[in-house]
PDB file of C-alpha atoms in Angstrom:
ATOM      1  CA  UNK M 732      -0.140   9.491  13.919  1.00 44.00           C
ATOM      2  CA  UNK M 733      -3.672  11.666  13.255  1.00 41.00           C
ATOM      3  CA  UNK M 734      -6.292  10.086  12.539  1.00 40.00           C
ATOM      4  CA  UNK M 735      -8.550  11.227   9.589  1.00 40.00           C
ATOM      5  CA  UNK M 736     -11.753  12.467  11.660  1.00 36.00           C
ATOM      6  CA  UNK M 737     -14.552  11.879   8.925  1.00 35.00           C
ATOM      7  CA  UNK M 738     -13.751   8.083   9.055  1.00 41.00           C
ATOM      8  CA  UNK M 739     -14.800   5.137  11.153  1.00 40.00           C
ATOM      9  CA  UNK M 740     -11.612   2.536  12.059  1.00 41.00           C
ATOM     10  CA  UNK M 741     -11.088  -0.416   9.391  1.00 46.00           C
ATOM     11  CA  UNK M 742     -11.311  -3.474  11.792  1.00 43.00           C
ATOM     12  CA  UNK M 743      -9.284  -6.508  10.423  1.00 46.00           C
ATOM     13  CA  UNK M 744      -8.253  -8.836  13.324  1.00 54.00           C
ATOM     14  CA  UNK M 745      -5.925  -6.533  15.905  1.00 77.00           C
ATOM     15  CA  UNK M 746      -5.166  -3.970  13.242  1.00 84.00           C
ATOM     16  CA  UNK M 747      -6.912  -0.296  13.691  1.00 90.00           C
ATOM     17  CA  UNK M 748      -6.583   0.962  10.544  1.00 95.00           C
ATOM     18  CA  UNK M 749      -7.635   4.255   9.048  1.00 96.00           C
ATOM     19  CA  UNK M 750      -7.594   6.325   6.404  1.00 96.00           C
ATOM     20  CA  UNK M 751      -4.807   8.731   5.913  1.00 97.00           C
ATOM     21  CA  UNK M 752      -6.541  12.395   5.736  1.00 95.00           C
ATOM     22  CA  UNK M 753      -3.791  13.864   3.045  1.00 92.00           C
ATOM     23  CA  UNK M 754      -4.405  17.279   4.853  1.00 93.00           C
ATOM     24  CA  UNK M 755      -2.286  15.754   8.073  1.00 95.00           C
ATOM     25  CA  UNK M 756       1.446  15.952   8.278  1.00 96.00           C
ATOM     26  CA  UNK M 757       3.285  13.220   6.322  1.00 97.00           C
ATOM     27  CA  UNK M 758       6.277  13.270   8.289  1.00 97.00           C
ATOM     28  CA  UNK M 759       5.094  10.017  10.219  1.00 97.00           C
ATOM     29  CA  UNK M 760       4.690   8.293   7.057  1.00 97.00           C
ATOM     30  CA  UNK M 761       8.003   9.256   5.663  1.00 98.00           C
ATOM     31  CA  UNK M 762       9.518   7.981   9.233  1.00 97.00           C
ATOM     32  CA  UNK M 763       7.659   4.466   7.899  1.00 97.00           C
ATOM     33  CA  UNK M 764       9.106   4.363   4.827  1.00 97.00           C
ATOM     34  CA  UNK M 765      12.502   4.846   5.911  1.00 97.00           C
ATOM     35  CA  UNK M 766      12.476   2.535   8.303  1.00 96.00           C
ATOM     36  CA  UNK M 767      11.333  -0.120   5.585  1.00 94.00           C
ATOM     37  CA  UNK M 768      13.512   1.104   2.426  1.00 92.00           C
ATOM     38  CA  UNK M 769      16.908   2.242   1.265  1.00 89.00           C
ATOM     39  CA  UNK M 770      15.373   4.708  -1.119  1.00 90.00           C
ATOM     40  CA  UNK M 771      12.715   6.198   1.221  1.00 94.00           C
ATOM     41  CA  UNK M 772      10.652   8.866   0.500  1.00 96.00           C
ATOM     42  CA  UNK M 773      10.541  12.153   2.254  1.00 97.00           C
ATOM     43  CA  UNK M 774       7.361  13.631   3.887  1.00 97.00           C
ATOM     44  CA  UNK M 775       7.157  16.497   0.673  1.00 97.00           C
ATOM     45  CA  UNK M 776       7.270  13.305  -1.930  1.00 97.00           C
ATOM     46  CA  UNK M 777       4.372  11.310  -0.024  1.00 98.00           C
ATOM     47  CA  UNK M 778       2.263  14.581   0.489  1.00 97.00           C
ATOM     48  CA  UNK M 779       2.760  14.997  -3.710  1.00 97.00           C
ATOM     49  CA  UNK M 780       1.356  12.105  -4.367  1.00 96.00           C
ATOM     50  CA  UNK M 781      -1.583  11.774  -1.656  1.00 96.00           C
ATOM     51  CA  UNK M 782      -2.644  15.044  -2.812  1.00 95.00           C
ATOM     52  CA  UNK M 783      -2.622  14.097  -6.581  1.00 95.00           C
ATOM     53  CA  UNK M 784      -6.201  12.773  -7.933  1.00 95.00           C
ATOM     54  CA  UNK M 785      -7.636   9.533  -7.343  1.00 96.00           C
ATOM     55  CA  UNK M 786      -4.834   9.177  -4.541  1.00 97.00           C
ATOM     56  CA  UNK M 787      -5.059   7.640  -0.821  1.00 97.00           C
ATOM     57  CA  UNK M 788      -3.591   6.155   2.166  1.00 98.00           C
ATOM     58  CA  UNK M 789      -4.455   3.566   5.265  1.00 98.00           C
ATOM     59  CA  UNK M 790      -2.251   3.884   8.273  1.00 97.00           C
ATOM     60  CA  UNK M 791      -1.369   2.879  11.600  1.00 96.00           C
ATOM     61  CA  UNK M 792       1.096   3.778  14.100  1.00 95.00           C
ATOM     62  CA  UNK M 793       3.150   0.449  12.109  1.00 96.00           C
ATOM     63  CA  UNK M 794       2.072   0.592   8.650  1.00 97.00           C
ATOM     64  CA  UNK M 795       0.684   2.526   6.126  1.00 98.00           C
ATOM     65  CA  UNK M 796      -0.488   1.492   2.171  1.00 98.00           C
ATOM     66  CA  UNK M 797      -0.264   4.271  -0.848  1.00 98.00           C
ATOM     67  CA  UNK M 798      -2.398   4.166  -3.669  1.00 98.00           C
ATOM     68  CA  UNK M 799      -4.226   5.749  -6.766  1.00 97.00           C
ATOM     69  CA  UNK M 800      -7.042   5.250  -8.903  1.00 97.00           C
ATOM     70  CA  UNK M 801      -7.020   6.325 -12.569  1.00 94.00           C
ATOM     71  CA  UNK M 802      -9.420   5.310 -15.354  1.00 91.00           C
ATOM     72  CA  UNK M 803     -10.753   2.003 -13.604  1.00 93.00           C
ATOM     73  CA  UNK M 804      -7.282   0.879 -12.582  1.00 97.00           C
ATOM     74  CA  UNK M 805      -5.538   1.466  -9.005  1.00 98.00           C
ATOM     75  CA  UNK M 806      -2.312   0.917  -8.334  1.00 97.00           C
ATOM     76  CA  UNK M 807      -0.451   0.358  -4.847  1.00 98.00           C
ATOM     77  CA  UNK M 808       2.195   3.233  -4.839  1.00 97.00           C
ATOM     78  CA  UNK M 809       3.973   1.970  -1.555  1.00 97.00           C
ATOM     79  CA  UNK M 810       3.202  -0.728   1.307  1.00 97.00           C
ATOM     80  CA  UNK M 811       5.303  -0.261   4.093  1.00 97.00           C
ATOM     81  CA  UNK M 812       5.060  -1.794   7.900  1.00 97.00           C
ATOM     82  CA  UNK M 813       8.072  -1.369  10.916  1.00 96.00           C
ATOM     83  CA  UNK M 814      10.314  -4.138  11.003  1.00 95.00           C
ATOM     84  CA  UNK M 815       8.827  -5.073  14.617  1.00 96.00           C
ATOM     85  CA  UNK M 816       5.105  -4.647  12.740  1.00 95.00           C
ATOM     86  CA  UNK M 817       5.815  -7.746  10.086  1.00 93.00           C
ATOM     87  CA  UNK M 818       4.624 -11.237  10.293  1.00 92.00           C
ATOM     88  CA  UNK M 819       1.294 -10.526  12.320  1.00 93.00           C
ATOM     89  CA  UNK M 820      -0.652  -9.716   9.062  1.00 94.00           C
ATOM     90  CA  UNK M 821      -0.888  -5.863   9.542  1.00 96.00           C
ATOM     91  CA  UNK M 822       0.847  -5.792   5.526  1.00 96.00           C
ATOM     92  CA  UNK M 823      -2.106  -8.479   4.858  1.00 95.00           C
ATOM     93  CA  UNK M 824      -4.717  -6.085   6.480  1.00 95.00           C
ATOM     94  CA  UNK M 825      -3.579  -2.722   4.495  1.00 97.00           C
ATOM     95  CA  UNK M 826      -3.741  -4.482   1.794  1.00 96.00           C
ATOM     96  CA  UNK M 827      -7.443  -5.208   2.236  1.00 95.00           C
ATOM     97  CA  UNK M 828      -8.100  -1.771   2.835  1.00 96.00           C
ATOM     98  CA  UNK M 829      -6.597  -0.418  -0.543  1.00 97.00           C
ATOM     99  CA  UNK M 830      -8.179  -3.673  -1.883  1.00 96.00           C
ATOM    100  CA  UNK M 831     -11.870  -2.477  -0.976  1.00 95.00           C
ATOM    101  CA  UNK M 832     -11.516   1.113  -1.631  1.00 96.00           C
ATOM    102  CA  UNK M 833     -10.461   0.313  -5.359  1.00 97.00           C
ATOM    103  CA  UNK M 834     -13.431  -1.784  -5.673  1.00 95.00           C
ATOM    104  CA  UNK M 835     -15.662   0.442  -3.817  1.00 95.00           C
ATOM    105  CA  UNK M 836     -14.727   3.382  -6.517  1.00 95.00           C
ATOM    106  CA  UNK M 837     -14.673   1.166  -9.349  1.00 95.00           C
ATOM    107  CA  UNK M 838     -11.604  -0.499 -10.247  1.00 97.00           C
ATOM    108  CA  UNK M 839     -11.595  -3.459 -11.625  1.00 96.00           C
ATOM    109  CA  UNK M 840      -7.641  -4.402 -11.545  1.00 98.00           C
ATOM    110  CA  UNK M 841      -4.889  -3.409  -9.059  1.00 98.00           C
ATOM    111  CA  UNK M 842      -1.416  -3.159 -10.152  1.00 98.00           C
ATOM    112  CA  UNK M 843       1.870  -3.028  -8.023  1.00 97.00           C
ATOM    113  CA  UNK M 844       5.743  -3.208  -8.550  1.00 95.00           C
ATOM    114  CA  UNK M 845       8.088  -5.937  -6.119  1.00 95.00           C
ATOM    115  CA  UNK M 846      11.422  -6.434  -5.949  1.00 93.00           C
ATOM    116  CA  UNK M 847      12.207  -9.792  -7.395  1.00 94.00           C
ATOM    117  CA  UNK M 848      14.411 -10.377  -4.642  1.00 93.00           C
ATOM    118  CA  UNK M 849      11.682  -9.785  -2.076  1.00 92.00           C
ATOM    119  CA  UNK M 850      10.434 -13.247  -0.834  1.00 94.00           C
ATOM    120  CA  UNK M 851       8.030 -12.535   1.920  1.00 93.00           C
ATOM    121  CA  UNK M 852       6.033  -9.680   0.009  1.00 94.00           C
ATOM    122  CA  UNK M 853       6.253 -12.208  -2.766  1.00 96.00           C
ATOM    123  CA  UNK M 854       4.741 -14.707  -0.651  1.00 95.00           C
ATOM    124  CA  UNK M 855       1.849 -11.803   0.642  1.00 95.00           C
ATOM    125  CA  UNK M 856       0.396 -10.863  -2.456  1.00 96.00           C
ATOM    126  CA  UNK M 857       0.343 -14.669  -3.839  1.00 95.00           C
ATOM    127  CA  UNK M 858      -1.759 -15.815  -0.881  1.00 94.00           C
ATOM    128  CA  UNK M 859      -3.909 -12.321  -2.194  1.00 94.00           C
ATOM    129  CA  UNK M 860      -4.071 -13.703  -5.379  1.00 94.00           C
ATOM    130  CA  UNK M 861      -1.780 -11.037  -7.533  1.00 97.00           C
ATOM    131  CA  UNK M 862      -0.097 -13.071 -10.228  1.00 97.00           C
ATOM    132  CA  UNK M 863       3.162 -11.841 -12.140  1.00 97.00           C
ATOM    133  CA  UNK M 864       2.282 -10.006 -15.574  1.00 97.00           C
ATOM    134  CA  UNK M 865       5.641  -8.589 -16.328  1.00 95.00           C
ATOM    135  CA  UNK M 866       9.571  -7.584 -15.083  1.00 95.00           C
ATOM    136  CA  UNK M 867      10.801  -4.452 -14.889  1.00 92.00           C
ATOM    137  CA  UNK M 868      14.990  -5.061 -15.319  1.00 91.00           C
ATOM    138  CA  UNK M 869      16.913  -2.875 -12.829  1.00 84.00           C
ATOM    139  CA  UNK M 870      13.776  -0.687 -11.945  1.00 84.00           C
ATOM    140  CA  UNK M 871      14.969  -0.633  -8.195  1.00 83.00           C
ATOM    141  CA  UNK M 872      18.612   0.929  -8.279  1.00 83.00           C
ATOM    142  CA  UNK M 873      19.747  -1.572 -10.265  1.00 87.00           C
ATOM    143  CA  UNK M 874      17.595  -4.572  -8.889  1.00 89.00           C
ATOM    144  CA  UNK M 875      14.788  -6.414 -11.017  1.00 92.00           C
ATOM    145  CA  UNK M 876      11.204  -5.560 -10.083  1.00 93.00           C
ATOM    146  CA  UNK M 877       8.038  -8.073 -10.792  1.00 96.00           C
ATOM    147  CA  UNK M 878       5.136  -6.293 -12.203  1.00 97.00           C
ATOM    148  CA  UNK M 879       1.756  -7.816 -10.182  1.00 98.00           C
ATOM    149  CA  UNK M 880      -1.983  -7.783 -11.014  1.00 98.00           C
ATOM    150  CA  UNK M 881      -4.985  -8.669  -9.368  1.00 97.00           C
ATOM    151  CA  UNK M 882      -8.258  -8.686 -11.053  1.00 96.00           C
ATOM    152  CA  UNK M 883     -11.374  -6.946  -8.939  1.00 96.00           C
ATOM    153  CA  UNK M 884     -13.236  -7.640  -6.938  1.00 91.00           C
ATOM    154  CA  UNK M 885     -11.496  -9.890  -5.232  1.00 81.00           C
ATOM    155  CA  UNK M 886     -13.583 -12.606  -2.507  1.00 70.00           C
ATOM    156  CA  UNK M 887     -11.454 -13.625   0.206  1.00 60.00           C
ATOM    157  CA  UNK M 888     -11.878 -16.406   2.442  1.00 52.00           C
TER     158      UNK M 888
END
């Protein structure tokens, strides 16, 4: 997958991570997200929304995080990492890099959407610190999503 040229690597632990230029081709994101999701979204969907205002994206070749950034709020649009990517903290570490750009242009809470029935992302944005703030009933093809928030800035350990 490109890398964005302008930008130095993220370093968290193993994990290169960079930021998405929204100029690149999408397609390897789309590949991501249909690996991790029934209802994926296509390479023209992600492009829409990376090019939209206040939008932007951390990758690797296993993972990538989706955001935006609108009137002091961001928002995680998507968080997606391989199957044979999970449990080695790379979700953890994409996380930190929306985390800090939010902060870094002024947000000062970070919403997301789960599905209810979605235990270990549950159990990845608790040990962040997002707590639950509201349900959405059948948002997810008929499956309950938990509405998240985490104040900023956030001090981890």
């Amino acid at each position: 997958m490109p890398n964005c040229p302008a930008e130095k690597p993220l370093s968290e632990s193993r994990h290169h991570i960079q930021r998405f230029d929204p100029t690149f081709d999408t397609a390897p994101l789309a590949a991501l997200h249909a690996a991790c999701f029934d209802e994926a979204w296509d390479a023209a969907a992600i492009k829409d929304l990376l090019v939209a205002s206040g939008a932007f994206a951390f990758h690797t070749d296993d993972g990538f995080v989706l955001a935006r950034l609108a009137g002091g709020e961001a928002e995680i649009l998507t968080l997606a990492v391989a199957p044979h990517a999970r449990g080695q903290g790379l979700g953890r570490a994409l996380l930190n890099a929306a985390i800090a750009r939010a902060v870094d242009q002024g947000a000062d809470v970070l919403f997301l959407e789960v599905g209810a029935d979605n235990p270990h992302a549950l159990a990845l944005y608790a040990g962040l610190g997002f707590t639950k703030v509201g349900m959405r009933k059948g948002y997810y093809s008929g499956r309950d999503a938990l509405v998240l928030r985490l104040p900023l800035p956030v001090k981890f350990a």
